[in-house]
Short mmCIF file of N, CA and C in Angstrom, two decimals:
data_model
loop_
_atom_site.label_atom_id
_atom_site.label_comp_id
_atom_site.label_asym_id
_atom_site.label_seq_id
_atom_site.Cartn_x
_atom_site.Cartn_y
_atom_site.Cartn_z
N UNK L 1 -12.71 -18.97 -35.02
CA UNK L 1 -11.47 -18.38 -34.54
C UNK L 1 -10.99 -19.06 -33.26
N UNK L 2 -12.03 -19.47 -32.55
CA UNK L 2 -11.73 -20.12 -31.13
C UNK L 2 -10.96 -21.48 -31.35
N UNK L 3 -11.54 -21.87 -32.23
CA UNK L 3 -11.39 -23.69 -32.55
C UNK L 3 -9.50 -23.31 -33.16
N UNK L 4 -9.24 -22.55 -33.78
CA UNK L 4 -8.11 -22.41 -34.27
C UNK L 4 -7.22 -21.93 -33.06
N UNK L 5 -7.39 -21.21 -32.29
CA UNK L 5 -6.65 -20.98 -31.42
C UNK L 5 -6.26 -21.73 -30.29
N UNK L 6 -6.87 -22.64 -30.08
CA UNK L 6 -7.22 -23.31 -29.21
C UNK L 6 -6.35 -24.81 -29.62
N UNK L 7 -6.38 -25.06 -31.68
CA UNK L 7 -5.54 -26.28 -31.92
C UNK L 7 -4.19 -25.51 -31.91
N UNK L 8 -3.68 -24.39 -31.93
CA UNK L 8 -2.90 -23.45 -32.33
C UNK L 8 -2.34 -24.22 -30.72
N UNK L 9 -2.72 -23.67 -29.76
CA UNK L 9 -2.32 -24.34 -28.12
C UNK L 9 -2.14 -25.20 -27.62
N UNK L 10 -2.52 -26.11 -28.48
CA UNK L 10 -2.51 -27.55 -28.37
C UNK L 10 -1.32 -28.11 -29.01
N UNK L 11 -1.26 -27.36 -30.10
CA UNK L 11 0.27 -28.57 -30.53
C UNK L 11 1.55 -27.38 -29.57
N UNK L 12 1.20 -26.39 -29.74
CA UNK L 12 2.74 -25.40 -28.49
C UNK L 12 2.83 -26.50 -27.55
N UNK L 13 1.59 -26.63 -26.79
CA UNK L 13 2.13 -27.37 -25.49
C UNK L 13 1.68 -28.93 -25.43
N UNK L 14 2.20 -29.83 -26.65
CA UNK L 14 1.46 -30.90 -26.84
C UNK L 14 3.29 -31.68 -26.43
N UNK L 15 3.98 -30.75 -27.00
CA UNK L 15 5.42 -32.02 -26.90
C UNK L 15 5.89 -31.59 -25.16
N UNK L 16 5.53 -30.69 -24.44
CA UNK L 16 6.11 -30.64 -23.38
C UNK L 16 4.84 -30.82 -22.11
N UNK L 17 5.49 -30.88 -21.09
CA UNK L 17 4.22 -30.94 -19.53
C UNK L 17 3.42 -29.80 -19.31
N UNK L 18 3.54 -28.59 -19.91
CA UNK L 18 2.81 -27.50 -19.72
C UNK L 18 1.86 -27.57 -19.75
N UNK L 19 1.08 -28.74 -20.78
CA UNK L 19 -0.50 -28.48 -20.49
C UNK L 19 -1.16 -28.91 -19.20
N UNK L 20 -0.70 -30.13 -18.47
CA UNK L 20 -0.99 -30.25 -17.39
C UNK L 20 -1.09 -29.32 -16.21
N UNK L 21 0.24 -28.12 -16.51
CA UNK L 21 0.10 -27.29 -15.42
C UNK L 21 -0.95 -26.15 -16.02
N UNK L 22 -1.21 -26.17 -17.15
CA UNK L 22 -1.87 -25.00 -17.44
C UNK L 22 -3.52 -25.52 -16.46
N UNK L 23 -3.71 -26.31 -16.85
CA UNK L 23 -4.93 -26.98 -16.01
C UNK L 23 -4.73 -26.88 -14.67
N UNK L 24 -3.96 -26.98 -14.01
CA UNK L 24 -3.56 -26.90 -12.65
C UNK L 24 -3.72 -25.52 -12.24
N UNK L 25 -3.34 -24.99 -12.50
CA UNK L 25 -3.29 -23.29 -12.53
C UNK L 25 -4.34 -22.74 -13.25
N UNK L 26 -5.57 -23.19 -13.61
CA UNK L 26 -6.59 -22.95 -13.87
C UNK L 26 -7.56 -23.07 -12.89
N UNK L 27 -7.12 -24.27 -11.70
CA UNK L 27 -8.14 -24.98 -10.92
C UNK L 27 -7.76 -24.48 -9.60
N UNK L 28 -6.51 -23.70 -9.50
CA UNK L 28 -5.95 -23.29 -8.15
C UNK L 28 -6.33 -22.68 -7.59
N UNK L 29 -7.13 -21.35 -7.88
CA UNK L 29 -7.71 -20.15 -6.86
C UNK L 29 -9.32 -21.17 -6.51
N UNK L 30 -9.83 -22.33 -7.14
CA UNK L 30 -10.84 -22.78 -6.82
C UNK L 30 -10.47 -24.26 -5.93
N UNK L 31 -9.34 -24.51 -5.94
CA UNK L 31 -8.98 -25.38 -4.73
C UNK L 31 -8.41 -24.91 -3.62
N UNK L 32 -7.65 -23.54 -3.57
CA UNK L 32 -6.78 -23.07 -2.46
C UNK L 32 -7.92 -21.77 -1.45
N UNK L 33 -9.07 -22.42 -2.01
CA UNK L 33 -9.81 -21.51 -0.87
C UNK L 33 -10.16 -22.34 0.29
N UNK L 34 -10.30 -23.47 0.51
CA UNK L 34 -10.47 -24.23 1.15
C UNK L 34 -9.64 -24.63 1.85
N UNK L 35 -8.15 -24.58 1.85
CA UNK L 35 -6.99 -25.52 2.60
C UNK L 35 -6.90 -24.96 3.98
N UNK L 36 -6.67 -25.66 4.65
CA UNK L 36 -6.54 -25.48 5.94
C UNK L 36 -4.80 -25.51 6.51
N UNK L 37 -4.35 -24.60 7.65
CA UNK L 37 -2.81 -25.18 7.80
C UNK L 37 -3.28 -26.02 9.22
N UNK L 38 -2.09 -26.72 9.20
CA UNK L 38 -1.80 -27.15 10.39
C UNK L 38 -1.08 -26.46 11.40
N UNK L 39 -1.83 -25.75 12.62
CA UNK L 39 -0.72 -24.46 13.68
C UNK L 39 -1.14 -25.91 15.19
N UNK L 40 -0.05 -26.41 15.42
CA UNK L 40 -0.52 -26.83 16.65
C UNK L 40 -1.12 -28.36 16.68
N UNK L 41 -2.00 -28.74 17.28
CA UNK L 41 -3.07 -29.58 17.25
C UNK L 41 -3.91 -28.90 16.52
N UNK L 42 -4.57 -27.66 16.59
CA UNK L 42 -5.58 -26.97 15.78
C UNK L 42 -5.58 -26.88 14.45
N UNK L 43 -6.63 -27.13 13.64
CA UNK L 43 -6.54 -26.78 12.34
C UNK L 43 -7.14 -25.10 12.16
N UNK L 44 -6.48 -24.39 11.65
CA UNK L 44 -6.52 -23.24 11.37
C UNK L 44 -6.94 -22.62 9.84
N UNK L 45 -8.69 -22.09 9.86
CA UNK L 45 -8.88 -22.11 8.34
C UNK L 45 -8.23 -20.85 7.42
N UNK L 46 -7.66 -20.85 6.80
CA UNK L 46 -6.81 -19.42 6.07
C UNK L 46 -8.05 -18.80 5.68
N UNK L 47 -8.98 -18.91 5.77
CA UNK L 47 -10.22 -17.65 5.08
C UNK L 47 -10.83 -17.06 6.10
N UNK L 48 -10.32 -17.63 7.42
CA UNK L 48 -11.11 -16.82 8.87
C UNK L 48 -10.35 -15.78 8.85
N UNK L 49 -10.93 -15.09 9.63
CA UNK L 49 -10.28 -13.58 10.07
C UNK L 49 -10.31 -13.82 11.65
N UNK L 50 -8.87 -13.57 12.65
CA UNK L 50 -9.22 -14.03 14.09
C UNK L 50 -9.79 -12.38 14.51
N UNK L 51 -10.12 -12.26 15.80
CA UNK L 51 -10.42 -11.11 16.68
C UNK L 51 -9.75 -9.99 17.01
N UNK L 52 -8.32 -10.09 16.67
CA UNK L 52 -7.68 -9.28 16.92
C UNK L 52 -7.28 -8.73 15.45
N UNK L 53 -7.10 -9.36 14.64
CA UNK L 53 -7.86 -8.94 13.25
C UNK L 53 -8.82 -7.91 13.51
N UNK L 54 -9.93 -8.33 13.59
CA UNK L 54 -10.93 -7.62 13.82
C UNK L 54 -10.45 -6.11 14.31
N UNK L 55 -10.62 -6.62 15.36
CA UNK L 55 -10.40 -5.12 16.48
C UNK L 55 -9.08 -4.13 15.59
N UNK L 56 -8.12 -5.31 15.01
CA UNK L 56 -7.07 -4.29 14.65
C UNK L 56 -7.46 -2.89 13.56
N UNK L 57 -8.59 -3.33 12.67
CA UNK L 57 -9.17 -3.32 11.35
C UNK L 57 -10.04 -2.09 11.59
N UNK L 58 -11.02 -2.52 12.85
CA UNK L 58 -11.95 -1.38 13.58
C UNK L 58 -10.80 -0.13 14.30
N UNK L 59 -9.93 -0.60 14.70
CA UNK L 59 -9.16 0.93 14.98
C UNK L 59 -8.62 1.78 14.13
N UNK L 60 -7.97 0.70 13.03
CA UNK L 60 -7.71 1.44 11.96
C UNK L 60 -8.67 2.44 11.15
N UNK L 61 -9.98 2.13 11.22
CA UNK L 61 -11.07 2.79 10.36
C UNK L 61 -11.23 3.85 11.02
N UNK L 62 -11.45 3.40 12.83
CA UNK L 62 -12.20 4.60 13.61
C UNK L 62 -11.16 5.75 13.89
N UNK L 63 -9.87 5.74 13.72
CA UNK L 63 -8.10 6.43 13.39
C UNK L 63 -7.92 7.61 11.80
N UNK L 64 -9.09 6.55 10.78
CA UNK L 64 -9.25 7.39 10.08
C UNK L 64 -10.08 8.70 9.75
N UNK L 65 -11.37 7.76 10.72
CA UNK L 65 -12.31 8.82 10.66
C UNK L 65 -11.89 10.05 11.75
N UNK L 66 -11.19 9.38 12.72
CA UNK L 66 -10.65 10.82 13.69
C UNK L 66 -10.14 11.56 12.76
N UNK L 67 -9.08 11.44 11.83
CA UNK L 67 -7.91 11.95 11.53
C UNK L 67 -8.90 13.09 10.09
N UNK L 68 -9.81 12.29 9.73
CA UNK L 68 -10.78 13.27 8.63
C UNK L 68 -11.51 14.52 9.27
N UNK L 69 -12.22 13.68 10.58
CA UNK L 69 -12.65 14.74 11.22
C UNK L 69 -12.04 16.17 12.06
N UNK L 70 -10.43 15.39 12.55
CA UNK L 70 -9.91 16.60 12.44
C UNK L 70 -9.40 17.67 11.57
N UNK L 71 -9.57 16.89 9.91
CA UNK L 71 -9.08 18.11 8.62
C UNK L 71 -10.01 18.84 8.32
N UNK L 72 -11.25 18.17 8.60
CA UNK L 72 -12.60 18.80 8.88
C UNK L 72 -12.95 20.23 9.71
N UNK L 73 -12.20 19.75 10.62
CA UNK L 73 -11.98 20.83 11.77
C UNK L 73 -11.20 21.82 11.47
N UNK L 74 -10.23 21.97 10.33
CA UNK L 74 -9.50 22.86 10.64
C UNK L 74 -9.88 23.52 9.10
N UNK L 75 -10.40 22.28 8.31
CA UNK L 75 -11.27 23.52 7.05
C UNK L 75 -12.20 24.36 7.63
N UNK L 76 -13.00 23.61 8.17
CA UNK L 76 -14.34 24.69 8.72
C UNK L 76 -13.67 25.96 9.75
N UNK L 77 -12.59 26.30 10.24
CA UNK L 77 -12.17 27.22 11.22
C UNK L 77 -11.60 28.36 10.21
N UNK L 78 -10.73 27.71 9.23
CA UNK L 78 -10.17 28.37 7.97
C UNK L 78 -11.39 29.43 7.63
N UNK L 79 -12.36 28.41 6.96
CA UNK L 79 -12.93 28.69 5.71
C UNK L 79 -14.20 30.05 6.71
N UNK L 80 -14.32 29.51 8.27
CA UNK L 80 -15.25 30.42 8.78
C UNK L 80 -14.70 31.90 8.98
N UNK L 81 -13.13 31.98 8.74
CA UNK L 81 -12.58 33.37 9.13
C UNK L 81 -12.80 34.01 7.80
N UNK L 82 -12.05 33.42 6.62
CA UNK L 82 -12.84 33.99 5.43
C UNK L 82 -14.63 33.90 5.09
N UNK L 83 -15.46 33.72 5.59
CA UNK L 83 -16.19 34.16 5.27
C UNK L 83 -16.99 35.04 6.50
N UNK L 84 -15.89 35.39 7.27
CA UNK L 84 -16.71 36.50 8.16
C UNK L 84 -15.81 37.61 8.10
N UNK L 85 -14.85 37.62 6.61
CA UNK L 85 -14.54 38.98 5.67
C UNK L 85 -15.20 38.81 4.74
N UNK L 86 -16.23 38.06 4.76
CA UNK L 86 -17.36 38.64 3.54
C UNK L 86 -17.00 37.46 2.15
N UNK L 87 -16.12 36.40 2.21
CA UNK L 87 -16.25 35.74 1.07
C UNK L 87 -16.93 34.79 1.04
N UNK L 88 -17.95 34.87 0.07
CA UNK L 88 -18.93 33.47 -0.20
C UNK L 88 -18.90 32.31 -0.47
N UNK L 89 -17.55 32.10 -1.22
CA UNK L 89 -17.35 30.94 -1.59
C UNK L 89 -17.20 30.17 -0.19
N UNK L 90 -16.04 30.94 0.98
CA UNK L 90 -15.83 30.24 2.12
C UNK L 90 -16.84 29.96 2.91
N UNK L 91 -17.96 30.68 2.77
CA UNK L 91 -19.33 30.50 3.42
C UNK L 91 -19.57 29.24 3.08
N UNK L 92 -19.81 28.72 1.98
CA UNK L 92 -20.73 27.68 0.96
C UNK L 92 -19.65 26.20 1.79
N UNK L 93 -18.48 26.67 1.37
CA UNK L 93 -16.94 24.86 2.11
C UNK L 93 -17.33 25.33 3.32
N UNK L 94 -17.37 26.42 4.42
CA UNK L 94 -17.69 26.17 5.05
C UNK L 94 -18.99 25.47 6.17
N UNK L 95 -20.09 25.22 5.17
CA UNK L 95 -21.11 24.82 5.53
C UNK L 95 -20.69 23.57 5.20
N UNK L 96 -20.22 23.01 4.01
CA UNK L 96 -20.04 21.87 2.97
C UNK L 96 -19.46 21.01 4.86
N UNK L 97 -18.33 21.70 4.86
CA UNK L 97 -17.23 20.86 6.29
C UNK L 97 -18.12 20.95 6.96
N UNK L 98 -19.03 21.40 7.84
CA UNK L 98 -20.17 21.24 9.05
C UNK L 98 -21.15 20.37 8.85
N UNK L 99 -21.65 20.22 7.70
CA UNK L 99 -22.00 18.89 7.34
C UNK L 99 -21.67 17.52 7.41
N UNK L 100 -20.49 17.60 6.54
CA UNK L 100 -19.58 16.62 6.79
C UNK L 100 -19.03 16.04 8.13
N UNK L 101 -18.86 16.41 8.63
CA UNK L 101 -18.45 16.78 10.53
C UNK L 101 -19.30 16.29 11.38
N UNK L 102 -20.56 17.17 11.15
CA UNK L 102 -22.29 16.13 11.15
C UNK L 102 -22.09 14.45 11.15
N UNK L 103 -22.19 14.25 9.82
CA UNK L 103 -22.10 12.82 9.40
C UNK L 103 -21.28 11.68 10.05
N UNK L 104 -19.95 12.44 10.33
CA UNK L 104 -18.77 11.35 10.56
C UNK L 104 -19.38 11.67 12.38
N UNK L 105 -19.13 12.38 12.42
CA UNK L 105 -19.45 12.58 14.40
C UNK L 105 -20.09 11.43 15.30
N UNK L 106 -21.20 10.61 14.68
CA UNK L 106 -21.30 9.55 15.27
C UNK L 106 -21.08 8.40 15.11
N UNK L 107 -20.23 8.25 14.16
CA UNK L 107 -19.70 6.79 14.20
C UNK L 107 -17.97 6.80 14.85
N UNK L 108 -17.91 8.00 15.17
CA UNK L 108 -16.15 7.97 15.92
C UNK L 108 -16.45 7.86 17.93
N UNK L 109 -16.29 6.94 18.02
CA UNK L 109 -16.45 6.98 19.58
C UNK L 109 -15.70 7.91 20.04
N UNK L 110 -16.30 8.18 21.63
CA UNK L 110 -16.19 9.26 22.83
C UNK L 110 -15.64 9.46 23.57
N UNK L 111 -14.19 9.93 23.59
CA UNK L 111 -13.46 9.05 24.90
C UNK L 111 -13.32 10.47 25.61
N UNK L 112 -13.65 9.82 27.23
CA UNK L 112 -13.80 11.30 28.17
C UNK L 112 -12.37 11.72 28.66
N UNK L 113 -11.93 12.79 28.48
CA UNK L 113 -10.44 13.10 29.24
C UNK L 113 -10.41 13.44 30.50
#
């Protein structure tokens, strides 16, 4: 079936340039990892990540984990008023969020006000 499909592709793109690019565009994500631009005098590699990258990337994460830990915060306050009218289920999410809360708590840095 292969061998047929394959002469089947061969005569489509035998009268025009397509096969050349089909090859080209076969070989591209394995040549365009490597290119470098030119910024400056410096050659600049497109697969680095610079520092402010970085840092931008780390705020973004540590922004999210604030932003969880505060939904965190406001399930567990919820869920602790219903279950100190006696509902169990809110007992059970509410332990579930204090846990959770646990976990994330030390990887969100400390900032003193």
């Amino acid at each position: 079936m292969q061998k047929i499909w394959a002469g089947a592709m061969a005569m489509l793109l035998s009268g025009c340039g397509a096969a050349g690019a089909v090859v080209d565009l076969a070989s591209l994500p394995v040549r365009g990892t490597g290119k470098a631009v030119e910024a400056g005098s410096t050659l600049v590699d497109v697969a680095t990540v610079s520092q402010s990258e970085r840092d931008q990337r780390r705020g973004q994460t540590i922004r999210r984990r604030e932003e969880r830990l505060g939904e965190l915060d406001r399930e567990y306050r919820k869920q602790s008023e219903r279950c100190a009218r006696g509902d169990q289920e809110a007992c059970r999410k509410r332990e579930a969020a204090w846990y959770e809360m646990q976990r994330l708590m030390p990887s969100v840095p400390y900032e003193a006000r």
